mmCIF file of C-alpha atoms and ligand atoms in Angstrom:
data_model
loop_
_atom_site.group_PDB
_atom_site.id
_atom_site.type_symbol
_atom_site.label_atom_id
_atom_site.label_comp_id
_atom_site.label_asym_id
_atom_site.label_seq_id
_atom_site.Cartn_x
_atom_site.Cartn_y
_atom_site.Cartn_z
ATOM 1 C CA UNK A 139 0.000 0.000 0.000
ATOM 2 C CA UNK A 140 1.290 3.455 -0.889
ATOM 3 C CA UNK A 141 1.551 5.621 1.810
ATOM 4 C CA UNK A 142 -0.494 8.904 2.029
ATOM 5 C CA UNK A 143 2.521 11.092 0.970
ATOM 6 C CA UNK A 144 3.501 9.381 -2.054
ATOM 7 C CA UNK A 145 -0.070 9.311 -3.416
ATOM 8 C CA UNK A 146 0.224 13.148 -2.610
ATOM 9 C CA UNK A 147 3.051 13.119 -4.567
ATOM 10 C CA UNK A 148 1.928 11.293 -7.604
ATOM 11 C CA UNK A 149 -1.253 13.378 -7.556
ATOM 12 C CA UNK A 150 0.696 17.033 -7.740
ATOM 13 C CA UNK A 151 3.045 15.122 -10.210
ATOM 14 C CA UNK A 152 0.086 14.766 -12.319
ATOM 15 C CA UNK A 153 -1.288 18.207 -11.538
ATOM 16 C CA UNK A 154 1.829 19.700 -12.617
ATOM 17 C CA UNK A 155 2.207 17.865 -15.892
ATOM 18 C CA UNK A 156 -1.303 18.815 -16.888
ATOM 19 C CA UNK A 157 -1.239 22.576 -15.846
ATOM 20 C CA UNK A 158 1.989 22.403 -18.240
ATOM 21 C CA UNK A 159 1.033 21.046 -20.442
ATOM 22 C CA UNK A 160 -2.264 23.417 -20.870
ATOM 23 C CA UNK A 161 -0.314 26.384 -20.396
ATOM 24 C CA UNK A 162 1.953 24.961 -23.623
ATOM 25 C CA UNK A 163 -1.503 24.490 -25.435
ATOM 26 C CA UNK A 164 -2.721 27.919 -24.645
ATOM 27 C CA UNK A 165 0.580 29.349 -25.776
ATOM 28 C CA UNK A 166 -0.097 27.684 -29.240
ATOM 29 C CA UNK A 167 -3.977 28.124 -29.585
ATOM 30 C CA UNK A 168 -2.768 31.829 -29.046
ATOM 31 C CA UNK A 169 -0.694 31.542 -31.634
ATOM 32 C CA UNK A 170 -3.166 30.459 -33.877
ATOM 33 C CA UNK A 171 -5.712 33.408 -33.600
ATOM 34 C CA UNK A 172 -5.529 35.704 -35.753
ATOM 35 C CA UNK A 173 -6.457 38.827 -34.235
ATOM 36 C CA UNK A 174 -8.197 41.404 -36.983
ATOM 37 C CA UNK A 175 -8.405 44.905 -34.403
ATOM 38 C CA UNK A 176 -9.617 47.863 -36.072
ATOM 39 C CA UNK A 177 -9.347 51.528 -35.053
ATOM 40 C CA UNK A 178 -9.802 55.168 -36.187
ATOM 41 C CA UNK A 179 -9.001 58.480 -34.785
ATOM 42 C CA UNK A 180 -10.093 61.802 -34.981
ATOM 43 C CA UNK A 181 -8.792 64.951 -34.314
ATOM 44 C CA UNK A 182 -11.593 66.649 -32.780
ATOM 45 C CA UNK A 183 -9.943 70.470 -32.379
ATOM 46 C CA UNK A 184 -6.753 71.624 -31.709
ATOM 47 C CA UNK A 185 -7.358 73.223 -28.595
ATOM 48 C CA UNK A 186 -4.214 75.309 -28.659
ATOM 49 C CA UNK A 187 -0.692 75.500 -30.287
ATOM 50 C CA UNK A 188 2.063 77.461 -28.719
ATOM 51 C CA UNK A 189 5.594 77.708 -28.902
ATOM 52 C CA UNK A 190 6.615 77.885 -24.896
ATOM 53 C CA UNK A 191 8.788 80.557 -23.547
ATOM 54 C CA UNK A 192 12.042 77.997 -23.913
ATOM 55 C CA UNK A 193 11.162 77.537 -27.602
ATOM 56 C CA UNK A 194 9.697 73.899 -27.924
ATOM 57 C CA UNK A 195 5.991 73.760 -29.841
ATOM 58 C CA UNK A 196 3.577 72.416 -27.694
ATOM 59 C CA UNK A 197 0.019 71.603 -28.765
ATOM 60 C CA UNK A 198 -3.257 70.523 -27.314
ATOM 61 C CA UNK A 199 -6.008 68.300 -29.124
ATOM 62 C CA UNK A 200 -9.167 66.600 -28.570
ATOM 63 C CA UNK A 201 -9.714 63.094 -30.021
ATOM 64 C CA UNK A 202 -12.170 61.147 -30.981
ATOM 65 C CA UNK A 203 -10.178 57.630 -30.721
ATOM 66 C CA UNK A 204 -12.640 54.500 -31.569
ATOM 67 C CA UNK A 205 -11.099 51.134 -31.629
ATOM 68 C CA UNK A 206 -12.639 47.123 -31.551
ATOM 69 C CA UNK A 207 -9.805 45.078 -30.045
ATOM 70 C CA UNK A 208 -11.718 42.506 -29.087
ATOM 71 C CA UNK A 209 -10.326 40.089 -31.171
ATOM 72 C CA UNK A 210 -6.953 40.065 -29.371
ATOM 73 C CA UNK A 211 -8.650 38.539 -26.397
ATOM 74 C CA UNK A 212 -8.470 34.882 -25.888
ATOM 75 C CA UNK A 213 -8.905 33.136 -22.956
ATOM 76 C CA UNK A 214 -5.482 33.342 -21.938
ATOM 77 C CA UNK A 215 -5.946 37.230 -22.002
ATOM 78 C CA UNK A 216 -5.320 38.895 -18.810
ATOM 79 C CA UNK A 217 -5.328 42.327 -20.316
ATOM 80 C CA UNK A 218 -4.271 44.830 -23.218
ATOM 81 C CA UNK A 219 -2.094 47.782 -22.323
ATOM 82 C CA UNK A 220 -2.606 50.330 -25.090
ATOM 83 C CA UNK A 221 -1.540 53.462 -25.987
ATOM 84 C CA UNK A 222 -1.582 56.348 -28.898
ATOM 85 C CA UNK A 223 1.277 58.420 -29.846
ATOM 86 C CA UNK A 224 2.048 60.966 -32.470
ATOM 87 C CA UNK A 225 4.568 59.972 -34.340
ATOM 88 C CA UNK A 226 6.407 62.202 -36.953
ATOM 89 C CA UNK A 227 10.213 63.221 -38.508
ATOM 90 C CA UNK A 228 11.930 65.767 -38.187
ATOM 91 C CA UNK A 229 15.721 66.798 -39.716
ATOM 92 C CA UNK A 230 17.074 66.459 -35.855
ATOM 93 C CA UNK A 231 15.400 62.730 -35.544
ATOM 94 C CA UNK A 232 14.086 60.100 -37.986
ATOM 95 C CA UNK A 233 11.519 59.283 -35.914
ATOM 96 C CA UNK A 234 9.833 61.504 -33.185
ATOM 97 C CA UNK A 235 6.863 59.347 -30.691
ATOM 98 C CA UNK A 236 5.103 61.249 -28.465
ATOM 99 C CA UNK A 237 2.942 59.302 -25.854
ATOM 100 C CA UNK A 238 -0.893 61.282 -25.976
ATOM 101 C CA UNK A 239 -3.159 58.663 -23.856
ATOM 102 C CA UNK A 240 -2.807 55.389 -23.032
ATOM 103 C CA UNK A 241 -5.390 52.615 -20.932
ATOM 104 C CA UNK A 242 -5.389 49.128 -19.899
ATOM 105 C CA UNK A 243 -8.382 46.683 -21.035
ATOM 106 C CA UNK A 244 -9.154 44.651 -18.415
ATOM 107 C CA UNK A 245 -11.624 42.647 -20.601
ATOM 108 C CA UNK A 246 -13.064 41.956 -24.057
ATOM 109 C CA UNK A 247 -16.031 43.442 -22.439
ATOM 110 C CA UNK A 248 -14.127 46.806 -22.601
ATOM 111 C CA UNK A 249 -11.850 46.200 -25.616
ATOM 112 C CA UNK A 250 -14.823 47.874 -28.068
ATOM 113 C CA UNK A 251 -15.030 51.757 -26.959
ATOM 114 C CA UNK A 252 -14.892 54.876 -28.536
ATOM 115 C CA UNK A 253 -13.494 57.809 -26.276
ATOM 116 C CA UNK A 254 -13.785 61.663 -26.379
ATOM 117 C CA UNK A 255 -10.388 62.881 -24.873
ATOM 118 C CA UNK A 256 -8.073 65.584 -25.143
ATOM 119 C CA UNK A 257 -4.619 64.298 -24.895
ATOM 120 C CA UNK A 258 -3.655 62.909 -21.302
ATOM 121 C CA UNK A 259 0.186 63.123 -21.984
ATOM 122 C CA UNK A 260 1.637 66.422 -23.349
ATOM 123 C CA UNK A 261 2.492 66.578 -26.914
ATOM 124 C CA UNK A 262 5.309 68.704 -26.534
ATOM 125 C CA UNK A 263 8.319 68.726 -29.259
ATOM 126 C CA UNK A 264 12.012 68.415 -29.012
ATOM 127 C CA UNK A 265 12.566 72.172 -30.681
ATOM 128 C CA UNK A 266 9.893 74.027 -32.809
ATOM 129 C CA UNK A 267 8.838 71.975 -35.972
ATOM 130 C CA UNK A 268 5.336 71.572 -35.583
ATOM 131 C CA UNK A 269 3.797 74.239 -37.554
ATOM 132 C CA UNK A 270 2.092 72.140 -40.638
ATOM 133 C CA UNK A 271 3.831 69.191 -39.706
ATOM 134 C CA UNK A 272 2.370 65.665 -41.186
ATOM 135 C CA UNK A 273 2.179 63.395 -38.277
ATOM 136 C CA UNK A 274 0.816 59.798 -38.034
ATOM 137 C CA UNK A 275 -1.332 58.860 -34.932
ATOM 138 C CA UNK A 276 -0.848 55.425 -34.324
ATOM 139 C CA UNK A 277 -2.241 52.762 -31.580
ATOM 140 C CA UNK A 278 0.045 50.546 -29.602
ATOM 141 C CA UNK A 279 -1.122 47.772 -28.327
ATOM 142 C CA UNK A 280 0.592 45.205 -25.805
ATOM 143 C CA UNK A 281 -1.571 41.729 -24.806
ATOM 144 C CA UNK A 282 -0.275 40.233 -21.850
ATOM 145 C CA UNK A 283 -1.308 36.922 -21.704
ATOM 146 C CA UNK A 284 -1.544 34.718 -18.193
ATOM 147 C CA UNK A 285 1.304 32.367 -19.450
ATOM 148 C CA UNK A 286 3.631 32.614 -21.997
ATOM 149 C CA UNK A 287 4.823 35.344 -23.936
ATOM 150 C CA UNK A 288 3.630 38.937 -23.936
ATOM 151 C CA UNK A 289 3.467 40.246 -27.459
ATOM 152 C CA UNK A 290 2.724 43.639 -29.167
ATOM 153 C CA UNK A 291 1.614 45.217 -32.437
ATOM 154 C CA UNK A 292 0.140 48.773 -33.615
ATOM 155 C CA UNK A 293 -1.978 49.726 -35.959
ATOM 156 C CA UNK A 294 -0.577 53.242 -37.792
ATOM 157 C CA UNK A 295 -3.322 56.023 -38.867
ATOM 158 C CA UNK A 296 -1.605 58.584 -41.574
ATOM 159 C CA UNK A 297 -2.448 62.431 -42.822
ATOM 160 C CA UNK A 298 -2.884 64.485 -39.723
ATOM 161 C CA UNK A 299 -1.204 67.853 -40.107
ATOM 162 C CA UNK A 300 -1.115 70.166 -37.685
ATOM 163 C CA UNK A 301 -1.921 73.960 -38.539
ATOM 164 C CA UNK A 302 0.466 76.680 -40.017
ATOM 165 C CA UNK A 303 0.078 79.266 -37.623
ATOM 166 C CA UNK A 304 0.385 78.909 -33.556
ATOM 167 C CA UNK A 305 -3.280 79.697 -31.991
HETATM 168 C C1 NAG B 1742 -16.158 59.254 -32.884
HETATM 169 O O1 NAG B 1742 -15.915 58.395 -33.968
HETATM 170 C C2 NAG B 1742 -16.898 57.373 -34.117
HETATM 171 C C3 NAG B 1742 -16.429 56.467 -35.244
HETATM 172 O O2 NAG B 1742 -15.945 57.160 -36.344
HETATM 173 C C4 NAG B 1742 -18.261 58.007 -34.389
HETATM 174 O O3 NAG B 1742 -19.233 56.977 -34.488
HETATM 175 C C5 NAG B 1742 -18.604 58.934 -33.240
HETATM 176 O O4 NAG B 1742 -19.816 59.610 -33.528
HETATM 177 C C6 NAG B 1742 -17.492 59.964 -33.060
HETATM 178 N N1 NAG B 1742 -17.759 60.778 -31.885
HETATM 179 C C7 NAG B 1742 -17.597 62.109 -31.887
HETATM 180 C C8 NAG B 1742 -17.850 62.797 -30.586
HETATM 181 O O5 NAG B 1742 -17.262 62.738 -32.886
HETATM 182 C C1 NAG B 1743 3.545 57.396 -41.220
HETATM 183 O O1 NAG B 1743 2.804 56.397 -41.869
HETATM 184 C C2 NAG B 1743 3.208 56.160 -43.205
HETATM 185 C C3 NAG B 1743 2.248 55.156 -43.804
HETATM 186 O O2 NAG B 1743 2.119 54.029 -42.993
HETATM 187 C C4 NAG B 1743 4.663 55.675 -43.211
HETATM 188 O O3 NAG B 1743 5.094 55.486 -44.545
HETATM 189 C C5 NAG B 1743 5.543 56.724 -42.548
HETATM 190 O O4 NAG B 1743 6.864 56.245 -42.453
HETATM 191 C C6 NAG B 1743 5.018 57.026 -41.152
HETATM 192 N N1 NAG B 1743 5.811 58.113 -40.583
HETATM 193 C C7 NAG B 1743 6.482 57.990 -39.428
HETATM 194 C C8 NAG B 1743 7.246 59.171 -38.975
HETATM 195 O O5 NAG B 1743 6.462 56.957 -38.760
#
């Protein structure tokens, strides 16, 4: 007869191989989803655009930013961090992101919104190029899953400009 601790034993053995090997088949049934998010944002008003006393533009807008991301949810989900940033060159850098507004999803429930904002983070640039600049708006998203990997993707929105004259 086995004694009470090695049928213990053999039991969480068994518990342990199973949870792994779910967690290995969640990983994969992840990876086979193919997520199809949509978004679109609008710029709602600029609600001003200054250059500050030290010289660097800074600007303020209201968006309209929709978005159905419930499609990156499985059930290995725990949530979405997201976020939108303005992203633009300039002859200083190739590539300027600015950070506007960002959330976390804590369910698919929530992952279909549309939100009427003005930017939470200031978009604030590193000199005083944003008069009629062409800037892309684009939405980050990062889907951290209870096991395995955490992965992230975008989805990039193009032809904003912003105005010619400071206001
Ligand atoms: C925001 O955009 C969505 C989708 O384009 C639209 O249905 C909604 O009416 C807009 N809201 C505002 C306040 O403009
Ligand atoms: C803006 O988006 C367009 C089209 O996707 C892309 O070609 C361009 O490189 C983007 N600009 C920046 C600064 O990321």
């Amino acid at each position: 007869m086995h004694s009470f601790g090695y049928r213990a034993n053999a039991l969480l053995t068994f518990a342990v191989t199973i949870l792994a090997l779910m967690c290995t088949i969640g990983s994969l049934s992840d990876n086979l989803n193919t997520p199809s998010p949509s978004a679109q944002i609008e710029i709602l008003n600029i609600n001003w655009f200054q250059k500050q006393p030290h010289g660097n533009d800074e600007v303020s807008l209201t968006l309209n930013i929709t978005a159905d991301l419930q499609s990156l949810f499985t059930w290995n989900t725990k949530q979405l961090f997201i976020f939108v940033a303005a992203e633009y060159e300039t002859p200083k850098n190739a590539l300027n992101q600015v950070s506007l507004w960002d959330a976390i999803i804590p369910a698919k429930e929530f992952a279909k919104f549309s939100i009427h904002t003005s930017n939470k983070y200031r978009f604030i640039d590193q000199g005083h190029s944003l008069r009629g600049k062409e800037f892309n708006l684009t939405l980050h998203w990062h889907v951290m899953p209870k096991t395995g990997k955490m992965f992230a993707n975008k989805i990039v929105m193009s032809g904003y400009r912003l105005p010619e004259d400071y206001r």
